[in-house]
XYZ file of C-alpha atoms in Angstrom:
264
model
C 92.346 173.395 118.168
C 93.148 175.213 114.929
C 93.148 171.900 113.043
C 89.679 171.091 114.379
C 88.360 174.474 113.246
C 89.848 173.987 109.790
C 88.265 170.530 109.517
C 84.896 171.968 110.494
C 85.168 174.747 107.908
C 86.143 172.292 105.158
C 83.283 170.008 106.123
C 80.798 172.879 105.916
C 82.099 173.843 102.475
C 81.812 170.305 101.220
C 78.261 169.910 102.477
C 77.288 173.266 101.037
C 78.541 172.384 97.549
C 77.075 168.914 97.564
C 80.399 167.155 97.198
C 80.530 165.438 100.576
C 79.246 162.146 99.217
C 81.827 162.147 96.450
C 84.902 162.845 98.535
C 84.564 160.308 101.334
C 86.842 157.312 101.217
C 83.982 154.870 101.744
C 82.076 156.179 98.739
C 85.108 155.515 96.522
C 85.533 151.993 97.840
C 81.844 151.210 97.430
C 81.799 152.352 93.814
C 82.902 148.828 92.832
C 79.410 147.752 93.858
C 78.332 149.089 90.462
C 79.594 145.823 88.939
C 77.386 143.808 91.256
C 74.476 146.121 90.505
C 75.014 145.728 86.757
C 74.876 141.948 87.059
C 71.853 142.115 89.351
C 70.020 144.438 86.949
C 70.734 142.171 83.994
C 69.620 139.053 85.845
C 66.545 140.430 87.602
C 65.274 143.521 85.776
C 62.166 143.117 83.626
C 63.198 146.327 81.875
C 66.373 144.634 80.617
C 64.332 141.868 79.022
C 61.865 144.391 77.601
C 64.699 146.293 75.902
C 65.986 143.083 74.312
C 62.546 142.174 72.987
C 62.108 145.744 71.757
C 65.374 145.621 69.785
C 64.538 142.326 68.098
C 60.884 143.216 67.459
C 61.971 146.402 65.722
C 64.540 144.464 63.713
C 61.826 142.024 62.600
C 59.755 144.875 61.211
C 62.775 146.182 59.342
C 63.589 142.744 57.914
C 59.995 142.384 56.733
C 60.346 145.587 54.728
C 63.702 144.947 53.083
C 63.778 141.207 52.467
C 64.281 140.375 48.821
C 64.386 136.753 47.687
C 66.030 137.820 44.438
C 69.160 138.911 46.336
C 71.689 137.195 48.568
C 71.069 139.020 51.829
C 72.716 138.496 55.195
C 72.803 140.004 58.656
C 75.782 140.104 60.997
C 75.336 139.538 64.720
C 77.802 139.610 67.558
C 77.553 136.658 69.952
C 78.244 137.597 73.569
C 75.494 139.733 75.108
C 73.870 139.992 71.664
C 72.586 136.452 71.143
C 74.244 134.574 74.033
C 73.791 135.668 77.638
C 76.925 135.279 79.793
C 75.662 137.061 82.884
C 76.321 134.047 85.127
C 79.964 134.167 84.067
C 80.040 137.955 84.511
C 78.789 137.502 88.083
C 81.948 135.531 88.843
C 84.011 138.657 88.060
C 82.475 140.827 90.781
C 85.490 140.313 93.035
C 88.096 139.589 90.371
C 89.521 140.792 87.063
C 88.715 139.569 83.556
C 90.929 136.699 82.467
C 90.888 135.339 78.912
C 91.655 131.793 80.069
C 88.769 131.812 82.532
C 86.429 133.067 79.816
C 87.599 130.275 77.513
C 86.859 127.797 80.301
C 83.358 129.277 80.604
C 82.772 128.997 76.851
C 83.867 125.369 76.867
C 81.236 124.528 79.463
C 78.473 125.542 76.992
C 76.273 127.095 79.665
C 75.397 130.429 78.060
C 71.673 131.056 77.690
C 70.013 133.001 74.895
C 69.290 136.721 75.000
C 65.545 137.366 75.223
C 64.024 137.361 71.740
C 67.246 136.372 69.967
C 66.324 132.804 68.961
C 62.919 133.834 67.676
C 64.430 136.717 65.712
C 67.173 134.603 64.138
C 64.692 131.967 63.004
C 62.489 134.719 61.609
C 65.498 135.929 59.604
C 66.134 132.414 58.320
C 62.488 132.060 57.284
C 62.871 135.345 55.395
C 65.575 133.694 53.235
C 68.313 135.794 54.834
C 71.495 134.215 56.179
C 73.089 135.025 59.527
C 76.798 135.357 60.235
C 77.817 135.355 63.892
C 81.015 137.396 64.099
C 82.594 137.471 67.531
C 85.915 138.175 69.189
C 85.702 134.958 71.109
C 88.903 133.012 70.563
C 88.778 130.485 67.736
C 89.871 127.956 70.350
C 86.219 127.710 71.419
C 84.715 127.504 67.919
C 83.314 123.986 68.375
C 81.832 124.792 71.777
C 80.347 128.064 70.552
C 78.636 126.310 67.645
C 77.352 123.638 70.021
C 76.023 126.290 72.408
C 74.167 128.028 69.558
C 72.748 124.721 68.316
C 71.682 123.758 71.837
C 69.549 126.920 71.966
C 68.094 126.381 68.458
C 69.903 129.221 66.705
C 69.965 128.723 62.909
C 73.165 128.820 60.829
C 75.214 127.440 63.722
C 78.067 126.026 61.642
C 81.661 126.764 60.692
C 80.651 128.766 57.651
C 78.524 131.199 59.633
C 80.334 131.408 62.991
C 83.470 133.519 62.528
C 85.591 133.907 65.639
C 88.813 135.802 66.279
C 92.072 134.329 65.036
C 94.577 137.128 65.549
C 93.308 140.708 65.258
C 90.241 141.875 67.172
C 89.175 144.095 64.264
C 86.101 142.510 62.683
C 86.279 144.429 59.419
C 88.146 141.664 57.580
C 85.419 139.225 58.520
C 82.730 141.670 57.410
C 84.535 141.998 54.092
C 84.756 138.215 53.820
C 80.967 137.955 54.053
C 80.684 140.525 51.283
C 83.089 138.546 49.089
C 80.635 135.659 49.307
C 78.201 137.858 47.399
C 76.000 138.888 50.314
C 74.348 142.255 50.767
C 74.607 142.953 54.503
C 71.276 144.449 55.545
C 71.645 144.581 59.335
C 74.317 144.610 62.048
C 73.536 143.727 65.650
C 75.730 144.158 68.711
C 75.824 145.220 72.353
C 78.638 147.709 71.658
C 78.958 150.368 68.983
C 82.402 149.280 67.783
C 80.928 146.867 65.253
C 79.435 149.784 63.321
C 82.654 151.783 62.856
C 86.156 150.289 62.925
C 87.584 153.595 64.244
C 85.151 153.755 67.126
C 87.563 152.452 69.742
C 89.798 155.493 69.215
C 87.041 157.997 69.979
C 86.415 159.549 73.375
C 82.940 159.637 74.891
C 82.081 163.037 73.372
C 83.079 161.907 69.870
C 81.154 158.658 70.319
C 77.983 160.501 71.286
C 78.431 162.804 68.303
C 78.812 159.773 66.022
C 75.581 158.329 67.371
C 73.806 161.621 66.717
C 75.095 161.710 63.138
C 73.946 158.125 62.537
C 70.706 158.232 64.534
C 68.527 157.289 61.542
C 70.347 153.957 61.153
C 69.412 152.655 64.590
C 66.381 150.406 64.570
C 67.019 149.323 60.988
C 70.581 148.863 59.728
C 71.900 148.895 63.296
C 70.363 147.264 66.363
C 71.979 147.629 69.760
C 71.334 145.382 72.754
C 71.527 146.682 76.347
C 74.687 145.809 78.257
C 75.748 147.778 81.320
C 78.065 145.080 82.664
C 81.043 145.852 80.470
C 81.756 148.389 77.764
C 84.439 150.768 76.558
C 83.023 153.574 78.678
C 85.949 153.877 81.088
C 88.497 153.963 78.294
C 86.523 156.725 76.546
C 86.703 158.807 79.724
C 90.444 158.315 80.244
C 92.640 155.933 78.260
C 95.011 155.597 81.214
C 92.340 154.543 83.686
C 93.968 151.141 84.362
C 97.072 152.892 85.689
C 95.213 154.641 88.511
C 94.616 153.320 91.993
C 91.063 152.299 92.777
C 90.466 155.430 94.835
C 91.991 157.735 92.188
C 89.937 156.221 89.403
C 86.705 156.377 91.361
C 87.356 160.064 92.020
C 87.844 160.636 88.273
C 84.622 158.756 87.475
C 82.699 160.953 89.876
C 84.105 164.054 88.170
C 82.233 163.137 84.984
C 78.869 162.858 86.688
C 76.499 165.778 86.206
C 74.125 166.313 89.064
C 71.692 168.823 90.438
C 72.887 170.826 93.439
C 69.803 170.947 95.629
């Protein structure tokens, strides 16, 4: 009887503080549905497409202002979720973990579609006498297939000179520097993650990352364009670098602890 009374008192306290939804086992288990929701939003949301068009339309205006035919100018774009849309592949991960070999298999099938507005933007850049370098951490194993996929969708500069994939290190800075050694002035960087803009970004926690964005806010929409991607990011690692070591239930509890909400 005493146990029942204690359970009732605890339940009342939880309801009163608004935590009941966070501390039920089912809510932890269902948190994985966020992956499915992310894929669904990317595939079906008109707002997702609008954000992509908005990013590229703004970048067009910027290019129009800074293009200079007297200079060798270039822009650097990531590939996955920046110009190529892999959401069909991402949907296959809803009930499984990321596997590099499976991703390579996907790349070899050359099924990725273009991100909304990306082809039009890239051809606009070409017509502005500005070259494009696609710098991605896709494995160099799929270089031929990646170039073919870009060509299939009518992206310009789809060749071995302009498509620079990962050989060993994931750090893209060496490839950025390589473009500069070719005599190019890099006038724009585009990506779906912020890491491309600062090589030390992966070592920052979420508070430091938000501070960095605030300090560089004037660069977004011109030098930097960012594409929406809620399917995968470094968010979890910025909350807790050890997140992969936790059980599913433990990690979901930690995620909930970061959420700010209104106690009604």
